[in-house]
Short mmCIF file of C-alpha atoms in Angstrom, two decimals:
data_model
loop_
_atom_site.label_atom_id
_atom_site.label_comp_id
_atom_site.label_asym_id
_atom_site.label_seq_id
_atom_site.Cartn_x
_atom_site.Cartn_y
_atom_site.Cartn_z
CA MET A 1 130.74 89.35 154.90
CA LYS A 2 130.43 91.65 157.93
CA LYS A 3 129.85 90.68 161.45
CA ASP A 4 126.13 91.35 161.70
CA ASP A 5 125.08 90.25 158.18
CA LEU A 6 123.80 87.01 159.30
CA TYR A 7 121.85 88.63 162.07
CA PHE A 8 120.16 91.13 159.69
CA LEU A 9 119.58 88.34 157.00
CA LYS A 10 117.77 86.33 159.74
CA GLU A 11 115.55 89.30 160.20
CA ALA A 12 114.80 89.31 156.47
CA ILE A 13 113.95 85.68 156.80
CA LYS A 14 111.42 86.48 159.55
CA GLU A 15 109.71 88.85 157.18
CA ALA A 16 109.60 86.05 154.56
CA LYS A 17 107.98 83.78 157.05
CA LEU A 18 105.59 86.56 158.12
CA GLY A 19 104.55 86.97 154.38
CA GLN A 20 104.00 83.20 153.98
CA ARG A 21 101.86 82.95 156.99
CA ASN A 22 99.68 85.74 155.56
CA GLY A 23 99.26 83.74 152.30
CA GLY A 24 101.97 85.39 150.39
CA LEU A 25 105.29 84.60 148.70
CA PRO A 26 108.03 83.99 151.26
CA ILE A 27 110.55 86.65 150.36
CA GLY A 28 111.67 89.16 152.91
CA SER A 29 113.87 92.23 153.31
CA VAL A 30 115.25 94.66 155.80
CA LEU A 31 117.01 98.01 155.38
CA VAL A 32 119.82 98.74 157.74
CA LYS A 33 121.49 102.04 158.45
CA ASN A 34 124.56 102.14 160.73
CA ASN A 35 123.53 98.72 162.24
CA ILE A 36 119.98 99.71 162.87
CA ILE A 37 116.96 98.35 160.94
CA ILE A 38 115.08 101.37 159.46
CA GLY A 39 112.76 99.45 157.23
CA ARG A 40 111.38 96.00 156.75
CA GLY A 41 109.00 94.33 154.29
CA HIS A 42 107.99 91.21 152.50
CA ASN A 43 106.45 90.36 149.04
CA ARG A 44 102.86 91.48 148.86
CA ARG A 45 101.82 90.36 145.45
CA VAL A 46 99.04 88.12 146.89
CA GLN A 47 98.14 90.21 149.89
CA GLU A 48 97.69 93.50 147.98
CA ASP A 49 97.29 92.29 144.52
CA SER A 50 100.48 94.19 143.81
CA VAL A 51 102.92 93.94 140.92
CA ILE A 52 105.42 96.25 142.44
CA LEU A 53 105.50 95.33 146.22
CA HIS A 54 108.30 92.85 146.12
CA ALA A 55 110.12 92.38 149.29
CA GLU A 56 112.81 95.06 148.64
CA MET A 57 110.24 97.49 147.48
CA SER A 58 107.91 97.01 150.49
CA CYS A 59 111.06 97.45 152.67
CA LEU A 60 112.13 100.71 151.00
CA GLU A 61 108.59 101.98 151.09
CA ASN A 62 108.41 101.16 154.77
CA ALA A 63 111.48 103.08 155.50
CA GLY A 64 109.76 106.17 154.23
CA ARG A 65 111.25 109.18 152.44
CA LEU A 66 114.92 109.26 153.28
CA LYS A 67 117.47 111.65 151.99
CA ALA A 68 120.22 110.81 149.57
CA HIS A 69 122.84 110.83 152.14
CA ASP A 70 120.79 108.32 154.31
CA TYR A 71 120.58 105.71 151.47
CA LYS A 72 124.38 105.98 150.94
CA GLN A 73 124.83 104.65 154.54
CA CYS A 74 122.56 101.69 154.15
CA THR A 75 122.82 98.04 153.41
CA ILE A 76 119.68 96.13 152.11
CA TYR A 77 119.22 92.54 153.01
CA SER A 78 117.01 90.13 150.96
CA THR A 79 116.24 86.57 151.26
CA LEU A 80 116.50 86.33 147.37
CA SER A 81 118.63 87.91 144.72
CA PRO A 82 116.87 91.21 143.66
CA CYS A 83 115.13 91.30 140.37
CA ASP A 84 115.44 93.90 137.64
CA MET A 85 112.98 96.27 139.37
CA CYS A 86 114.48 95.91 142.84
CA SER A 87 117.98 96.12 141.42
CA GLY A 88 116.87 99.28 139.71
CA ALA A 89 115.56 100.70 142.99
CA ILE A 90 118.86 100.01 144.68
CA LEU A 91 120.64 101.93 141.90
CA LEU A 92 118.16 104.90 141.99
CA TYR A 93 118.81 105.38 145.67
CA ASN A 94 122.49 104.61 145.49
CA ILE A 95 122.26 101.90 148.13
CA PRO A 96 125.91 100.84 148.24
CA ARG A 97 125.57 97.33 149.62
CA VAL A 98 123.29 94.39 149.22
CA VAL A 99 123.37 91.14 151.24
CA ILE A 100 121.20 88.19 149.94
CA GLY A 101 120.35 84.76 151.25
CA GLU A 102 120.48 82.95 147.91
CA ASN A 103 120.29 83.17 144.07
CA GLU A 104 119.43 79.61 143.10
CA ASN A 105 115.61 79.96 142.91
CA PHE A 106 115.98 83.20 141.08
CA LYS A 107 118.90 85.30 140.06
CA GLY A 108 118.64 89.02 139.26
CA PRO A 109 121.01 91.33 137.33
CA GLU A 110 123.87 90.86 139.90
CA GLU A 111 126.51 91.59 137.37
CA TYR A 112 124.79 94.97 136.50
CA LEU A 113 124.78 95.77 140.19
CA TYR A 114 128.56 95.01 140.46
CA GLU A 115 129.30 97.09 137.26
CA ASN A 116 127.51 100.00 138.89
CA GLY A 117 129.65 99.86 142.07
CA VAL A 118 127.24 97.95 144.40
CA ASP A 119 128.88 95.68 146.68
CA LEU A 120 126.70 92.45 146.65
CA VAL A 121 127.46 89.48 148.95
CA ASN A 122 125.60 86.24 148.76
CA LEU A 123 125.40 84.33 152.09
CA ASN A 124 124.10 81.32 150.30
CA LEU A 125 121.82 80.07 153.00
CA GLU A 126 120.14 76.70 152.84
CA GLU A 127 117.13 78.00 154.86
CA CYS A 128 116.38 80.73 152.21
CA LYS A 129 116.64 78.17 149.38
CA THR A 130 114.38 75.68 151.07
CA ILE A 131 111.79 78.13 152.08
CA LEU A 132 111.29 79.39 148.65
CA SER A 133 111.79 76.21 146.61
CA ASP A 134 109.22 74.38 148.75
CA PHE A 135 106.82 77.32 148.03
CA ILE A 136 107.42 77.25 144.32
CA TYR A 137 106.89 73.41 144.28
CA LYS A 138 103.53 73.86 146.06
CA ASN A 139 102.53 77.00 144.04
CA PRO A 140 103.84 76.87 140.56
CA ILE A 141 101.12 78.84 138.93
CA LEU A 142 101.48 81.71 141.44
CA TRP A 143 105.37 81.72 140.99
CA TYR A 144 105.27 81.73 137.32
CA GLU A 145 102.28 83.96 136.85
CA ASP A 146 104.18 86.97 135.40
CA ILE A 147 107.52 85.44 134.49
CA CYS A 148 108.25 84.78 130.94
CA ILE A 149 109.66 81.31 130.44
CA GLU A 150 109.71 81.07 126.72
CA MET B 1 107.04 106.68 116.08
CA LYS B 2 103.74 105.09 115.50
CA LYS B 3 100.39 106.63 114.60
CA ASP B 4 98.91 106.81 117.93
CA ASP B 5 101.96 107.57 119.99
CA LEU B 6 101.21 111.23 120.42
CA TYR B 7 97.63 110.59 121.44
CA PHE B 8 98.72 108.23 124.20
CA LEU B 9 101.59 110.49 125.30
CA LYS B 10 99.03 113.26 125.70
CA GLU B 11 96.99 110.88 127.99
CA ALA B 12 100.24 110.49 130.08
CA ILE B 13 100.38 114.31 130.15
CA LYS B 14 96.88 114.41 131.54
CA GLU B 15 98.07 112.16 134.34
CA ALA B 16 101.02 114.46 134.98
CA LYS B 17 98.70 117.50 135.25
CA LEU B 18 96.28 115.65 137.46
CA GLY B 19 99.19 114.72 139.81
CA GLN B 20 100.27 118.29 140.01
CA ARG B 21 96.75 119.58 140.78
CA ASN B 22 96.78 117.23 143.70
CA GLY B 23 99.96 118.74 145.07
CA GLY B 24 102.39 116.14 143.47
CA LEU B 25 105.24 116.01 140.97
CA PRO B 26 103.97 116.39 137.34
CA ILE B 27 105.02 113.06 135.84
CA GLY B 28 102.37 110.83 134.19
CA SER B 29 102.28 107.41 132.47
CA VAL B 30 99.93 105.12 130.65
CA LEU B 31 100.17 101.45 129.79
CA VAL B 32 98.73 100.58 126.43
CA LYS B 33 97.93 97.04 125.03
CA ASN B 34 96.78 96.75 121.50
CA ASN B 35 95.81 100.41 121.28
CA ILE B 36 93.85 100.35 124.57
CA ILE B 37 94.90 102.00 127.77
CA ILE B 38 94.90 99.33 130.47
CA GLY B 39 96.66 101.28 133.28
CA ARG B 40 97.34 104.87 134.08
CA GLY B 41 99.11 106.61 136.89
CA HIS B 42 101.19 109.58 138.12
CA ASN B 43 104.06 110.13 140.64
CA ARG B 44 102.65 109.92 144.06
CA ARG B 45 105.71 110.83 146.21
CA VAL B 46 104.02 113.75 147.91
CA GLN B 47 100.50 112.30 147.93
CA GLU B 48 101.29 109.01 149.51
CA ASP B 49 104.72 109.77 151.04
CA SER B 50 105.85 107.01 148.64
CA VAL B 51 109.41 106.43 147.42
CA ILE B 52 108.33 103.64 145.02
CA LEU B 53 105.26 105.24 143.34
CA HIS B 54 106.84 106.88 140.33
CA ALA B 55 104.47 107.49 137.48
CA GLU B 56 105.34 104.34 135.58
CA MET B 57 105.22 102.20 138.87
CA SER B 58 101.88 103.75 139.69
CA CYS B 59 100.64 102.95 136.15
CA LEU B 60 101.79 99.42 136.37
CA GLU B 61 100.20 98.85 139.75
CA ASN B 62 96.98 100.37 138.47
CA ALA B 63 97.04 97.97 135.49
CA GLY B 64 96.90 95.01 138.05
CA ARG B 65 98.34 91.52 137.85
CA LEU B 66 98.88 90.80 134.24
CA LYS B 67 100.35 87.69 132.61
CA ALA B 68 103.76 87.72 130.90
CA HIS B 69 102.07 87.43 127.46
CA ASP B 70 99.95 90.58 128.20
CA TYR B 71 103.09 92.66 129.02
CA LYS B 72 104.73 91.48 125.91
CA GLN B 73 102.00 93.19 123.88
CA CYS B 74 102.38 96.52 125.70
CA THR B 75 103.82 99.95 125.24
CA ILE B 76 104.37 102.08 128.27
CA TYR B 77 104.25 105.86 127.84
CA SER B 78 105.76 108.35 130.16
CA THR B 79 106.14 112.16 130.13
CA LEU B 80 109.82 111.67 131.36
CA SER B 81 112.66 109.24 130.75
CA PRO B 82 112.24 106.29 133.21
CA CYS B 83 114.59 106.07 136.15
CA ASP B 84 116.71 103.04 137.28
CA MET B 85 113.63 101.68 139.10
CA CYS B 86 111.12 102.14 136.50
CA SER B 87 113.46 100.97 133.86
CA GLY B 88 113.99 97.93 135.95
CA ALA B 89 110.29 97.26 136.17
CA ILE B 90 110.00 97.53 132.40
CA LEU B 91 112.83 94.93 132.05
CA LEU B 92 111.26 92.70 134.76
CA TYR B 93 107.89 92.58 132.89
CA ASN B 94 109.52 92.38 129.46
CA ILE B 95 107.63 95.36 128.03
CA PRO B 96 108.96 95.69 124.61
CA ARG B 97 108.39 99.40 123.90
CA VAL B 98 108.57 102.64 125.72
CA VAL B 99 107.60 106.05 124.58
CA ILE B 100 108.66 109.14 126.46
CA GLY B 101 107.93 112.78 126.36
CA GLU B 102 111.42 114.13 127.04
CA ASN B 103 114.68 113.37 128.68
CA GLU B 104 116.25 116.78 129.38
CA ASN B 105 115.03 117.28 132.94
CA PHE B 106 116.16 113.74 133.88
CA LYS B 107 117.64 110.92 131.88
CA GLY B 108 117.45 107.36 133.00
CA PRO B 109 119.47 104.32 131.79
CA GLU B 110 118.08 104.47 128.29
CA GLU B 111 121.11 102.79 126.97
CA TYR B 112 120.71 99.77 129.23
CA LEU B 113 117.06 99.54 127.99
CA TYR B 114 118.33 99.53 124.31
CA GLU B 115 121.03 96.88 125.07
CA ASN B 116 118.16 94.67 126.73
CA GLY B 117 116.10 94.80 123.47
CA VAL B 118 113.65 97.54 124.49
CA ASP B 119 112.48 99.92 121.82
CA LEU B 120 112.62 103.40 123.38
CA VAL B 121 111.27 106.42 121.50
CA ASN B 122 111.60 109.94 122.68
CA LEU B 123 108.88 112.35 121.27
CA ASN B 124 110.90 115.31 122.64
CA LEU B 125 107.79 117.37 123.54
CA GLU B 126 108.23 120.86 124.60
CA GLU B 127 105.09 120.68 126.79
CA CYS B 128 106.68 117.95 128.86
CA LYS B 129 109.86 119.79 129.29
CA THR B 130 108.07 122.86 130.31
CA ILE B 131 105.65 121.39 132.77
CA LEU B 132 108.47 119.74 134.66
CA SER B 133 111.18 122.36 134.50
CA ASP B 134 108.65 124.97 135.76
CA PHE B 135 107.84 122.69 138.59
CA ILE B 136 111.56 121.93 139.40
CA TYR B 137 112.30 125.69 139.34
CA LYS B 138 109.45 126.40 141.90
CA ASN B 139 110.10 123.20 144.11
CA PRO B 140 113.92 122.45 144.08
CA ILE B 141 114.00 120.95 147.53
CA LEU B 142 111.28 118.56 146.63
CA TRP B 143 112.78 117.54 143.31
CA TYR B 144 116.31 117.04 144.75
CA GLU B 145 115.23 115.44 147.94
CA ASP B 146 116.53 111.92 147.29
CA ILE B 147 118.78 112.45 144.29
CA CYS B 148 122.41 112.43 144.88
CA ILE B 149 124.10 115.46 143.16
CA GLU B 150 127.57 115.14 144.54
#
């Protein structure tokens, strides 16, 4: 964990809360380059009827078209462990570091990220766990809509 | 290879050409469920200044919010081997089958898809190779903008 990780993760939490206030899933993300936030976003499945605008994807889209050498200086923060798609985006753009709030409500392919050289740090924050578990408890149909639980 | 694979891949090629006519990268995709096209799309990096709207992502977004059991009956067609992000989306939604036009201009993590149970078929079509290689030859800065080639 680095000095400002908690500060930036709290910015991701602000995004999660903003998304929830707008009727969406409370998952947020920020992209940080050289200690400056250059992108931020939250899950927009409900708001945009989107299957691709997870928090990390919204955040990357919001940051705009960066160069490969920009991504290599970035850390992406997310309130939740990135799913397969978001982990794939992290690998595509060679983002070397990922800081997450928790992986109890959902855990993505963290081992695959490690194997591919990504430094993933889990801050294991109660606030992140509670925001999302409360949401899932109240909105199970929405949460499980596209997740296969056979 | 199944009976209608070539037909649906040609629909993906139509998407690639449509994208190119609109000034974008010529990569296209269609999503097929029970032999019916339920989503289609092309790369929109240029058109939307997007870092996430690859052909497969545009196609999935266009198909809308499906249920897990819908995705399990789908095949996704793409003119090009899916990158890390698009492969991750395929895994996220448990799409069991992927048919591609080629993997010479770019090859994504096909082995990772195989390892995770995805049936990937490469039709190895000269038309797909030529459309994209001609584009890359004429637009190298655009093609390599966010790809790390160290």
